[in-house]
Amino acid sequence: PSLEYELLRRRIIDGTKEMWYFFSSELKKLQKVAQSNPQVLTKISHILETGIEHKRSLLHAAEQLSEVDGFADWRIKESQDLSDLLQKRLHDLQNPKDCSSARKLVCNLNKGCGYGCQIHHAVYCFIVAYGTKRTMILKSKGWRYHKAGFEEIFLPISETCTSSDGATHSHWPGKPETQVVDLPIVDSLSPRPPWLPLAVPRDLAPRLSRLHGDPVVWWVSQFMRYLLRPQSSTYKLLEDTSQKLGFQRPVVGVHIRRTDKVGTEAAFHPLEEYMTHVEEYFKQLEMSKPVEKRRVYLASDDPSVIKDAKEKYPNYHFFGDADIAKTAAVATRYSDNSLSGIIIDIHFLSISDYLVCTFSSQVCRIAYEIMQNLHPDAADRYRSLDDIYYYGGQGSHNREAIMEHKATRQEEIDLQIGDIIGVAGNHWDGYSKGKNTRTGRVGLYPSFKVIERPELADFPTYEKEKR
Ligand code: GDP
């Protein structure tokens, strides 16, 4: 397929969603104004109920396009080829012939934060290693989640080179000839190299834009894929758990982040809000096939959520690690340092067909990233209740206006075609918030009037590996 065709196909899907965010949210505002007018209220309810069916039907049709347009095999093969190419480059980078002379980038997994945050830290480091053509050395002794280190849980990231010894050492950035460079956490990185997310490599970008709805997510997912290759014991843990859970498709993965996050880094979202989107996913799925059971893999740092869900939604089949952890009396699963609980939850979220969660949580973003390894393009298989996708420490996220916009309220900003907008977030009501880099103004604009503008960076092209 041409790039134009793939972009248009995705634009129809995004546009349909945005249109419904807009109409449903405006109608709900009208409902509030019309409280005292039962006739109008009835009418609005009717429009909402019928309107959502229109939306579902349109989305269903647009999504089916990718199955019937004759390019489905191409997508599978291209995604496999691209992944093979990158995995080979990573393998070669990580396995230098002579470790004693190899240039290295050293990172410490023990960033003072949760599992998702630490894995993202390691991936950021891996990307910089790829950008500098250095072998990544990952230090993880005394890891808060597993004292003996990362390598007992996941395969070592190198078979030939794991020592940080070298003739010359320096802190970032060092010199090109410095053998061993220490990389700090991204928060204190200076100078910042051009390779940080959301940048994608220029040499792969044309293929990625055609293949994937969000190239940088694909890019990040490939580093996750290499980094998180399970050790046999971890593999067995996941297999056993799958058996115990009776994991089956179709299933929606729901992650509900509560405890310490709420009120500090994220707002509280009630279970009902997650379930609205779960229901919508199944209703749309039911347009193409009957769903005998509406399954939900439910993950949360608050184990009471699953009990609540079962009581409130008897028509759904909820299951999760919290469930078996309880029945098997594995009481420590949810203690602060439990590794198996979080690995299991991320795994089953990532192999679910669709994700409903808050992208403010790194747990959910990791599940979404890993999910990309299982489909040619899973960019669309989620609904975040808060943030759009981002990567901690990322550079600006730019979009380009393709339509003019005249602000109609105080909160809105003007757009001219070609304006670059640094996007802050989607309000899921038809509008997004961002900064127009031409005018310097920050405010809301209709989400459909801009398109993604992928950030390209010159990474090494690893030419000799190209065949
Ligand atoms: P964030 O704080 O949500 O952005 O993600 P982090 O991964 O950095 O830190 C949250 C930590 O809380 C995780 O690493 C887990 O230890 C724990 N946690 C959060 N959500 C879940 C969950 O759904 N299941 C389990 N088992 N642990 C969770």
Short mmCIF file of C-alpha atoms and ligand atoms in Angstrom, two decimals:
data_model
loop_
_atom_site.label_atom_id
_atom_site.label_comp_id
_atom_site.label_asym_id
_atom_site.label_seq_id
_atom_site.Cartn_x
_atom_site.Cartn_y
_atom_site.Cartn_z
CA PRO A 1 0.00 0.00 0.00
CA SER A 2 1.09 3.59 -0.50
CA LEU A 3 1.98 5.70 2.52
CA GLU A 4 -0.91 8.01 1.61
CA TYR A 5 -3.38 5.14 1.69
CA GLU A 6 -2.24 3.96 5.12
CA LEU A 7 -2.29 7.48 6.55
CA LEU A 8 -5.79 8.13 5.19
CA ARG A 9 -7.10 4.85 6.51
CA ARG A 10 -5.87 5.71 10.00
CA ARG A 11 -7.12 9.26 9.68
CA ILE A 12 -10.65 8.01 9.07
CA ILE A 13 -10.47 5.92 12.24
CA ASP A 14 -9.04 8.73 14.36
CA GLY A 15 -11.45 11.25 12.87
CA THR A 16 -14.45 9.07 13.61
CA LYS A 17 -13.38 8.74 17.23
CA GLU A 18 -12.70 12.47 17.56
CA MET A 19 -16.04 13.33 16.01
CA TRP A 20 -17.84 11.20 18.56
CA TYR A 21 -15.80 12.60 21.47
CA PHE A 22 -16.97 16.01 20.28
CA PHE A 23 -20.67 15.31 19.77
CA SER A 24 -21.12 13.15 22.86
CA SER A 25 -19.38 15.65 25.08
CA GLU A 26 -21.36 18.60 23.69
CA LEU A 27 -24.60 16.68 24.12
CA LYS A 28 -23.74 15.86 27.71
CA LYS A 29 -23.19 19.55 28.35
CA LEU A 30 -26.62 20.23 26.84
CA GLN A 31 -28.14 17.65 29.17
CA LYS A 32 -26.95 19.69 32.12
CA VAL A 33 -28.47 22.90 30.75
CA ALA A 34 -31.75 21.15 29.94
CA GLN A 35 -32.26 19.63 33.41
CA SER A 36 -35.73 21.16 33.78
CA ASN A 37 -36.97 20.19 30.34
CA PRO A 38 -37.86 16.48 30.24
CA GLN A 39 -38.77 16.53 26.55
CA VAL A 40 -35.41 17.92 25.53
CA LEU A 41 -33.66 15.51 27.89
CA THR A 42 -35.40 12.57 26.26
CA LYS A 43 -34.44 13.83 22.85
CA ILE A 44 -30.78 14.24 23.83
CA SER A 45 -30.67 10.74 25.29
CA HIS A 46 -32.07 9.44 22.05
CA ILE A 47 -29.43 11.24 19.99
CA LEU A 48 -26.68 9.89 22.25
CA GLU A 49 -27.96 6.33 22.02
CA THR A 50 -28.44 6.37 18.27
CA GLY A 51 -25.35 8.43 17.63
CA ILE A 52 -23.06 5.96 19.34
CA GLU A 53 -24.43 3.23 17.10
CA HIS A 54 -23.53 5.33 14.07
CA LYS A 55 -20.06 5.79 15.42
CA ARG A 56 -19.63 2.09 16.13
CA SER A 57 -20.78 1.13 12.69
CA LEU A 58 -18.43 3.61 10.99
CA LEU A 59 -15.46 2.54 13.09
CA HIS A 60 -16.25 -1.09 12.47
CA ALA A 61 -16.27 -0.48 8.72
CA ALA A 62 -13.08 1.58 8.77
CA GLU A 63 -11.26 -0.98 10.87
CA GLN A 64 -12.37 -3.80 8.59
CA LEU A 65 -10.70 -2.05 5.68
CA SER A 66 -7.32 -3.30 6.84
CA GLU A 67 -8.59 -6.87 6.70
CA VAL A 68 -10.10 -6.74 3.24
CA ASP A 69 -7.89 -4.33 1.31
CA GLY A 70 -5.47 -7.06 0.30
CA PHE A 71 -2.54 -5.69 2.32
CA ALA A 72 -2.99 -7.73 5.49
CA ASP A 73 -0.23 -10.18 4.52
CA TRP A 74 2.09 -7.36 3.60
CA ARG A 75 1.57 -5.78 7.04
CA ILE A 76 2.43 -9.00 8.81
CA LYS A 77 5.53 -9.59 6.71
CA GLU A 78 6.76 -6.00 6.89
CA SER A 79 6.35 -5.95 10.66
CA GLN A 80 8.29 -9.21 10.93
CA ASP A 81 11.07 -7.99 8.60
CA LEU A 82 11.46 -4.70 10.41
CA SER A 83 11.53 -6.37 13.79
CA ASP A 84 14.09 -8.94 12.60
CA LEU A 85 16.30 -6.18 11.23
CA LEU A 86 16.26 -4.24 14.48
CA GLN A 87 16.61 -7.26 16.76
CA LYS A 88 19.67 -8.30 14.74
CA ARG A 89 21.19 -4.84 15.07
CA LEU A 90 20.59 -4.92 18.83
CA HIS A 91 22.03 -8.39 19.12
CA ASP A 92 25.20 -7.35 17.26
CA LEU A 93 25.53 -4.17 19.30
CA GLN A 94 25.21 -6.12 22.54
CA ASN A 95 27.63 -8.89 21.58
CA PRO A 96 30.90 -7.31 20.52
CA LYS A 97 33.66 -9.72 19.50
CA ASP A 98 36.10 -8.22 21.94
CA CYS A 99 34.61 -6.91 25.17
CA SER A 100 37.95 -5.65 26.44
CA SER A 101 38.10 -3.04 23.69
CA ALA A 102 34.35 -2.48 23.15
CA ARG A 103 32.91 0.98 23.77
CA LYS A 104 30.31 0.81 26.53
CA LEU A 105 27.44 2.76 27.99
CA VAL A 106 26.77 1.95 31.63
CA CYS A 107 23.37 2.32 33.27
CA ASN A 108 22.05 1.43 36.66
CA LEU A 109 18.61 -0.14 36.80
CA ASN A 110 18.20 1.09 40.38
CA LYS A 111 16.52 4.36 39.60
CA GLY A 112 14.53 5.41 42.68
CA CYS A 113 11.09 4.55 41.34
CA GLY A 114 8.68 1.73 40.43
CA TYR A 115 9.17 -1.20 38.06
CA GLY A 116 7.66 0.52 35.03
CA CYS A 117 9.76 3.58 35.60
CA GLN A 118 12.94 1.52 36.00
CA ILE A 119 12.32 -0.48 32.83
CA HIS A 120 11.68 2.76 30.95
CA HIS A 121 14.95 4.04 32.34
CA ALA A 122 16.75 0.97 30.97
CA VAL A 123 15.08 1.39 27.58
CA TYR A 124 16.07 5.04 27.40
CA CYS A 125 19.62 3.95 28.12
CA PHE A 126 19.43 1.24 25.47
CA ILE A 127 18.26 3.78 22.89
CA VAL A 128 21.19 6.06 23.73
CA ALA A 129 23.51 3.05 23.47
CA TYR A 130 22.11 2.37 20.01
CA GLY A 131 22.55 6.04 19.11
CA THR A 132 26.18 6.07 20.25
CA LYS A 133 26.98 2.55 18.98
CA ARG A 134 27.98 1.53 22.48
CA THR A 135 27.26 -1.80 24.13
CA MET A 136 24.88 -1.24 27.04
CA ILE A 137 26.03 -2.55 30.41
CA LEU A 138 23.12 -2.81 32.82
CA LYS A 139 23.97 -2.77 36.50
CA SER A 140 21.27 -4.31 38.64
CA LYS A 141 22.84 -5.88 41.73
CA GLY A 142 20.67 -5.11 44.75
CA TRP A 143 17.73 -4.30 42.48
CA ARG A 144 14.79 -3.34 44.66
CA TYR A 145 12.56 -5.89 42.89
CA HIS A 146 15.09 -8.74 42.93
CA LYS A 147 18.27 -8.37 44.93
CA ALA A 148 20.28 -10.90 42.89
CA GLY A 149 19.73 -8.80 39.80
CA PHE A 150 17.90 -8.48 36.52
CA GLU A 151 19.63 -11.49 34.91
CA GLU A 152 17.82 -13.99 37.11
CA ILE A 153 14.50 -12.79 35.76
CA PHE A 154 15.30 -11.82 32.18
CA LEU A 155 18.04 -13.06 29.87
CA PRO A 156 21.32 -11.18 30.21
CA ILE A 157 21.40 -8.43 27.61
CA SER A 158 24.77 -9.69 26.39
CA GLU A 159 26.36 -13.08 26.01
CA THR A 160 29.87 -11.74 25.53
CA CYS A 161 30.14 -8.46 27.37
CA THR A 162 28.77 -7.68 30.83
CA SER A 163 31.67 -6.01 32.58
CA SER A 164 31.98 -2.26 32.84
CA ASP A 165 35.80 -2.43 32.89
CA GLY A 166 37.68 -0.36 30.37
CA ALA A 167 40.80 1.71 29.70
CA THR A 168 39.10 5.10 30.00
CA HIS A 169 36.00 6.16 31.93
CA SER A 170 33.86 9.26 31.88
CA HIS A 171 30.47 10.60 32.81
CA TRP A 172 28.09 11.42 29.98
CA PRO A 173 28.78 12.52 27.32
CA GLY A 174 32.49 11.62 27.36
CA LYS A 175 34.45 11.66 24.12
CA PRO A 176 33.86 9.35 21.16
CA GLU A 177 37.04 7.50 22.07
CA THR A 178 36.24 7.20 25.79
CA GLN A 179 35.74 3.50 26.31
CA VAL A 180 33.25 3.50 29.17
CA VAL A 181 30.62 6.21 29.64
CA ASP A 182 28.15 6.40 32.56
CA LEU A 183 24.68 7.58 31.63
CA PRO A 184 22.69 9.43 34.32
CA ILE A 185 18.90 9.26 34.67
CA VAL A 186 17.16 11.24 31.94
CA ASP A 187 16.02 13.89 34.43
CA SER A 188 19.61 15.05 34.90
CA LEU A 189 20.94 14.34 31.42
CA SER A 190 23.10 17.09 29.98
CA PRO A 191 23.71 17.63 27.13
CA ARG A 192 20.62 15.95 25.70
CA PRO A 193 21.39 13.89 22.61
CA PRO A 194 19.05 13.98 19.57
CA TRP A 195 18.01 10.35 19.99
CA LEU A 196 15.67 10.65 22.95
CA PRO A 197 12.03 9.67 22.37
CA LEU A 198 9.86 10.70 20.68
CA ALA A 199 12.53 10.63 17.96
CA VAL A 200 12.58 7.75 15.51
CA PRO A 201 15.57 6.85 13.33
CA ARG A 202 15.62 8.53 9.96
CA ASP A 203 16.72 5.37 8.15
CA LEU A 204 13.67 3.39 9.29
CA ALA A 205 11.11 6.20 9.42
CA PRO A 206 9.62 5.79 5.91
CA ARG A 207 8.93 2.11 6.53
CA LEU A 208 7.67 2.76 10.05
CA SER A 209 5.24 5.47 9.02
CA ARG A 210 3.69 3.13 6.52
CA LEU A 211 3.52 0.18 8.89
CA HIS A 212 2.53 1.72 12.18
CA GLY A 213 0.07 4.26 13.52
CA ASP A 214 2.58 5.56 16.07
CA PRO A 215 6.15 4.85 14.91
CA VAL A 216 7.81 5.84 18.16
CA VAL A 217 5.73 3.31 20.10
CA TRP A 218 6.89 0.61 17.69
CA TRP A 219 10.47 1.83 18.12
CA VAL A 220 10.31 1.70 21.92
CA SER A 221 8.59 -1.69 21.78
CA GLN A 222 11.56 -3.21 19.95
CA PHE A 223 13.93 -2.26 22.78
CA MET A 224 11.45 -3.72 25.28
CA ARG A 225 11.33 -6.88 23.22
CA TYR A 226 15.08 -7.37 23.44
CA LEU A 227 15.41 -6.27 27.04
CA LEU A 228 12.55 -8.31 28.49
CA ARG A 229 13.30 -11.77 27.07
CA PRO A 230 12.20 -13.97 29.98
CA GLN A 231 14.44 -16.43 31.76
CA SER A 232 13.01 -19.95 31.76
CA SER A 233 11.74 -19.54 35.34
CA THR A 234 9.93 -16.35 34.39
CA TYR A 235 8.54 -18.00 31.28
CA LYS A 236 7.26 -20.84 33.45
CA LEU A 237 5.68 -18.42 35.93
CA LEU A 238 3.74 -16.81 33.08
CA GLU A 239 2.72 -20.16 31.58
CA ASP A 240 1.54 -21.51 34.94
CA THR A 241 -0.37 -18.35 35.67
CA SER A 242 -2.03 -18.49 32.27
CA GLN A 243 -3.23 -22.00 33.10
CA LYS A 244 -4.50 -20.99 36.52
CA LEU A 245 -6.30 -17.98 35.12
CA GLY A 246 -7.73 -19.88 32.17
CA PHE A 247 -6.63 -16.98 30.01
CA GLN A 248 -8.72 -16.75 26.85
CA ARG A 249 -9.63 -14.28 24.12
CA PRO A 250 -11.35 -12.04 23.46
CA VAL A 251 -10.34 -10.08 26.52
CA VAL A 252 -9.90 -6.46 27.48
CA GLY A 253 -7.02 -5.56 29.79
CA VAL A 254 -7.93 -2.95 32.40
CA HIS A 255 -5.32 -1.34 34.62
CA ILE A 256 -6.56 0.72 37.52
CA ARG A 257 -3.81 2.65 39.23
CA ARG A 258 -4.73 3.79 42.72
CA THR A 259 -2.83 4.01 46.04
CA ASP A 260 0.12 6.43 46.03
CA LYS A 261 -0.50 7.76 42.50
CA VAL A 262 -3.94 9.22 43.09
CA GLY A 263 -3.96 12.86 44.06
CA THR A 264 -0.22 13.23 43.52
CA GLU A 265 0.53 12.32 39.91
CA ALA A 266 -2.92 11.40 38.62
CA ALA A 267 -6.61 11.97 39.28
CA PHE A 268 -8.99 9.34 40.64
CA HIS A 269 -11.10 7.59 38.01
CA PRO A 270 -14.03 5.45 39.16
CA LEU A 271 -14.41 1.88 37.93
CA GLU A 272 -17.51 2.95 35.96
CA GLU A 273 -15.42 5.16 33.74
CA TYR A 274 -13.14 2.28 32.75
CA MET A 275 -16.12 0.01 32.21
CA THR A 276 -17.84 2.40 29.79
CA HIS A 277 -14.92 1.91 27.43
CA VAL A 278 -14.76 -1.83 28.03
CA GLU A 279 -18.43 -2.11 27.15
CA GLU A 280 -17.94 -0.03 24.04
CA TYR A 281 -15.09 -2.29 22.90
CA PHE A 282 -17.26 -5.38 23.25
CA LYS A 283 -20.27 -3.77 21.59
CA GLN A 284 -18.18 -2.94 18.58
CA LEU A 285 -16.61 -6.38 18.53
CA GLU A 286 -20.06 -7.91 18.65
CA MET A 287 -20.77 -6.28 15.30
CA SER A 288 -18.41 -8.76 13.67
CA LYS A 289 -18.84 -11.83 15.84
CA PRO A 290 -20.78 -13.06 18.83
CA VAL A 291 -18.90 -12.74 22.13
CA GLU A 292 -19.89 -15.59 24.43
CA LYS A 293 -18.20 -14.08 27.46
CA ARG A 294 -17.07 -10.52 28.11
CA ARG A 295 -13.71 -11.17 29.74
CA VAL A 296 -11.70 -8.53 31.53
CA TYR A 297 -8.18 -9.03 32.81
CA LEU A 298 -8.12 -6.62 35.73
CA ALA A 299 -4.85 -5.35 37.18
CA SER A 300 -4.52 -2.89 40.00
CA ASP A 301 -2.23 -1.93 42.82
CA ASP A 302 -5.39 -1.90 44.95
CA PRO A 303 -6.55 -5.52 45.40
CA SER A 304 -10.05 -4.49 46.49
CA VAL A 305 -10.85 -3.26 42.97
CA ILE A 306 -11.50 -6.73 41.56
CA LYS A 307 -14.01 -7.58 44.28
CA ASP A 308 -15.82 -4.35 43.65
CA ALA A 309 -15.88 -5.02 39.89
CA LYS A 310 -17.34 -8.50 40.33
CA GLU A 311 -20.13 -7.17 42.50
CA LYS A 312 -21.01 -4.28 40.24
CA TYR A 313 -20.73 -6.04 36.88
CA PRO A 314 -22.06 -9.58 37.17
CA ASN A 315 -22.35 -9.88 33.38
CA TYR A 316 -18.61 -9.63 32.96
CA HIS A 317 -15.99 -12.21 33.70
CA PHE A 318 -13.23 -10.52 35.68
CA PHE A 319 -10.02 -12.29 36.42
CA GLY A 320 -6.55 -11.24 37.43
CA ASP A 321 -3.47 -11.96 39.41
CA ALA A 322 -5.05 -10.28 42.44
CA ASP A 323 -7.61 -13.06 42.33
CA ILE A 324 -5.28 -16.04 42.29
CA ALA A 325 -2.83 -14.33 44.60
CA LYS A 326 -5.65 -14.20 47.13
CA THR A 327 -6.88 -17.76 46.69
CA ALA A 328 -3.36 -19.12 46.70
CA ALA A 329 -2.65 -17.00 49.75
CA VAL A 330 0.35 -15.42 48.09
CA ALA A 331 0.01 -12.55 50.44
CA THR A 332 3.15 -10.73 49.44
CA ARG A 333 2.22 -10.20 45.79
CA TYR A 334 1.12 -6.67 46.51
CA SER A 335 3.80 -5.76 48.89
CA ASP A 336 5.86 -2.91 47.61
CA ASN A 337 8.64 -5.03 46.20
CA SER A 338 6.74 -7.88 44.63
CA LEU A 339 8.18 -8.59 41.23
CA SER A 340 6.06 -11.53 40.13
CA GLY A 341 2.81 -9.59 40.67
CA ILE A 342 3.84 -6.73 38.44
CA ILE A 343 5.44 -8.94 35.77
CA ILE A 344 2.30 -11.06 35.59
CA ASP A 345 -0.01 -8.08 35.42
CA ILE A 346 1.99 -6.34 32.69
CA HIS A 347 2.21 -9.56 30.70
CA PHE A 348 -1.51 -10.29 30.67
CA LEU A 349 -2.40 -6.67 30.03
CA SER A 350 -0.06 -6.69 27.04
CA ILE A 351 -1.50 -9.85 25.50
CA SER A 352 -5.07 -8.61 25.90
CA ASP A 353 -6.88 -7.48 22.75
CA TYR A 354 -7.45 -3.95 23.98
CA LEU A 355 -6.30 -1.82 26.92
CA VAL A 356 -8.30 0.56 29.08
CA CYS A 357 -6.12 2.43 31.55
CA THR A 358 -4.44 5.70 32.40
CA PHE A 359 -1.33 6.48 30.38
CA SER A 360 -0.13 8.57 33.31
CA SER A 361 0.92 5.19 34.73
CA GLN A 362 4.11 3.62 33.45
CA VAL A 363 2.61 0.20 34.11
CA CYS A 364 -0.03 0.84 31.50
CA ARG A 365 2.38 2.40 29.02
CA ILE A 366 4.72 -0.59 29.26
CA ALA A 367 1.83 -2.99 28.63
CA TYR A 368 0.88 -0.92 25.58
CA GLU A 369 4.46 -0.90 24.32
CA ILE A 370 4.90 -4.65 24.72
CA MET A 371 1.52 -5.19 23.04
CA GLN A 372 3.05 -3.78 19.83
CA ASN A 373 5.21 -6.89 19.56
CA LEU A 374 2.14 -9.03 19.02
CA HIS A 375 0.47 -7.17 16.16
CA PRO A 376 1.73 -5.42 13.03
CA ASP A 377 0.12 -2.22 14.32
CA ALA A 378 -1.53 -2.06 17.73
CA ALA A 379 -1.36 1.73 17.99
CA ASP A 380 -5.15 1.87 18.22
CA ARG A 381 -5.76 -0.85 20.75
CA TYR A 382 -6.15 1.32 23.81
CA ARG A 383 -8.20 3.94 25.52
CA SER A 384 -6.41 6.09 28.05
CA LEU A 385 -8.55 7.96 30.54
CA ASP A 386 -6.00 10.70 30.96
CA ASP A 387 -2.75 11.30 29.07
CA ILE A 388 -1.89 10.58 25.47
CA TYR A 389 1.15 8.37 24.93
CA TYR A 390 4.42 9.86 26.13
CA TYR A 391 7.87 8.77 27.17
CA GLY A 392 9.40 10.12 30.39
CA GLY A 393 11.99 12.78 29.59
CA GLN A 394 10.82 13.09 26.00
CA GLY A 395 11.44 16.10 23.79
CA SER A 396 8.48 18.14 22.55
CA HIS A 397 5.62 16.29 20.89
CA ASN A 398 4.78 18.14 17.71
CA ARG A 399 1.75 18.13 15.49
CA GLU A 400 1.12 20.12 12.34
CA ALA A 401 -2.04 22.03 11.52
CA ILE A 402 -3.64 20.91 8.27
CA MET A 403 -6.70 23.13 8.64
CA GLU A 404 -7.20 26.67 9.71
CA HIS A 405 -8.89 27.38 13.03
CA LYS A 406 -10.38 30.57 14.47
CA ALA A 407 -10.77 30.49 18.23
CA THR A 408 -14.43 30.67 19.26
CA ARG A 409 -13.87 30.83 23.02
CA GLN A 410 -11.29 32.29 25.32
CA GLU A 411 -9.63 28.94 25.96
CA GLU A 412 -9.04 28.25 22.27
CA ILE A 413 -6.11 29.17 20.05
CA ASP A 414 -5.92 30.02 16.34
CA LEU A 415 -4.30 27.72 13.83
CA GLN A 416 -2.94 28.41 10.38
CA ILE A 417 -2.11 25.62 7.98
CA GLY A 418 1.46 24.53 8.60
CA ASP A 419 1.63 25.77 12.20
CA ILE A 420 3.57 23.49 14.50
CA ILE A 421 1.74 22.71 17.71
CA GLY A 422 3.50 21.27 20.75
CA VAL A 423 0.73 19.05 22.07
CA ALA A 424 0.18 18.69 25.81
CA GLY A 425 -2.81 16.36 25.85
CA ASN A 426 -6.14 15.29 24.49
CA HIS A 427 -9.22 16.33 26.44
CA TRP A 428 -11.20 13.49 24.82
CA ASP A 429 -14.00 15.92 23.99
CA GLY A 430 -12.92 16.78 20.46
CA TYR A 431 -10.26 19.22 21.64
CA SER A 432 -6.61 18.95 22.46
CA LYS A 433 -4.41 21.32 24.37
CA GLY A 434 -1.17 22.60 22.96
CA LYS A 435 1.15 25.47 22.25
CA ASN A 436 1.22 27.06 18.85
CA THR A 437 4.94 27.58 18.27
CA ARG A 438 4.24 30.37 15.76
CA THR A 439 2.15 32.52 18.10
CA GLY A 440 3.44 31.25 21.43
CA ARG A 441 -0.15 30.85 22.62
CA VAL A 442 -1.30 27.89 24.69
CA GLY A 443 -4.86 26.62 24.52
CA LEU A 444 -7.43 24.29 23.02
CA TYR A 445 -7.88 23.44 19.35
CA PRO A 446 -10.01 20.83 17.55
CA SER A 447 -7.96 17.63 17.58
CA PHE A 448 -8.89 16.71 14.00
CA LYS A 449 -7.27 19.84 12.56
CA VAL A 450 -3.73 18.61 13.12
CA ILE A 451 -1.68 15.59 12.13
CA GLU A 452 1.22 13.87 13.84
CA ARG A 453 4.64 15.15 12.85
CA PRO A 454 7.13 12.40 13.64
CA GLU A 455 10.44 13.59 15.01
CA LEU A 456 13.33 12.17 12.98
CA ALA A 457 16.86 11.77 14.29
CA ASP A 458 20.06 10.57 12.67
CA PHE A 459 20.94 7.33 14.36
CA PRO A 460 23.79 5.15 13.11
CA THR A 461 22.42 3.04 10.26
CA TYR A 462 24.38 -0.11 11.07
CA GLU A 463 24.98 -0.44 7.32
CA LYS A 464 27.00 -3.62 7.36
CA GLU A 465 24.08 -5.47 8.95
CA LYS A 466 21.79 -4.48 6.07
CA ARG A 467 21.25 -7.25 3.62
P1 GDP B 1 3.49 4.37 37.89
O1 GDP B 1 3.86 4.88 39.24
O2 GDP B 1 2.07 3.85 37.84
O3 GDP B 1 3.75 5.35 36.79
O4 GDP B 1 4.36 3.08 37.53
P2 GDP B 1 5.68 2.45 38.19
O5 GDP B 1 5.80 1.09 37.60
O6 GDP B 1 6.84 3.34 38.01
O7 GDP B 1 5.39 2.32 39.73
C1 GDP B 1 4.23 1.73 40.23
C2 GDP B 1 4.49 0.44 40.98
O8 GDP B 1 3.30 0.11 41.74
C3 GDP B 1 4.69 -0.73 40.05
O9 GDP B 1 5.96 -0.89 39.57
C4 GDP B 1 4.21 -1.89 40.93
O10 GDP B 1 5.21 -2.22 41.87
C5 GDP B 1 3.01 -1.27 41.64
N1 GDP B 1 1.80 -1.44 40.79
C6 GDP B 1 1.10 -0.48 40.13
N2 GDP B 1 0.07 -1.01 39.44
C7 GDP B 1 0.11 -2.35 39.67
C8 GDP B 1 -0.69 -3.46 39.23
O11 GDP B 1 -1.65 -3.33 38.48
N3 GDP B 1 -0.31 -4.69 39.67
C9 GDP B 1 0.77 -4.87 40.49
N4 GDP B 1 1.07 -6.11 40.84
N5 GDP B 1 1.53 -3.86 40.94
C10 GDP B 1 1.21 -2.61 40.53
#
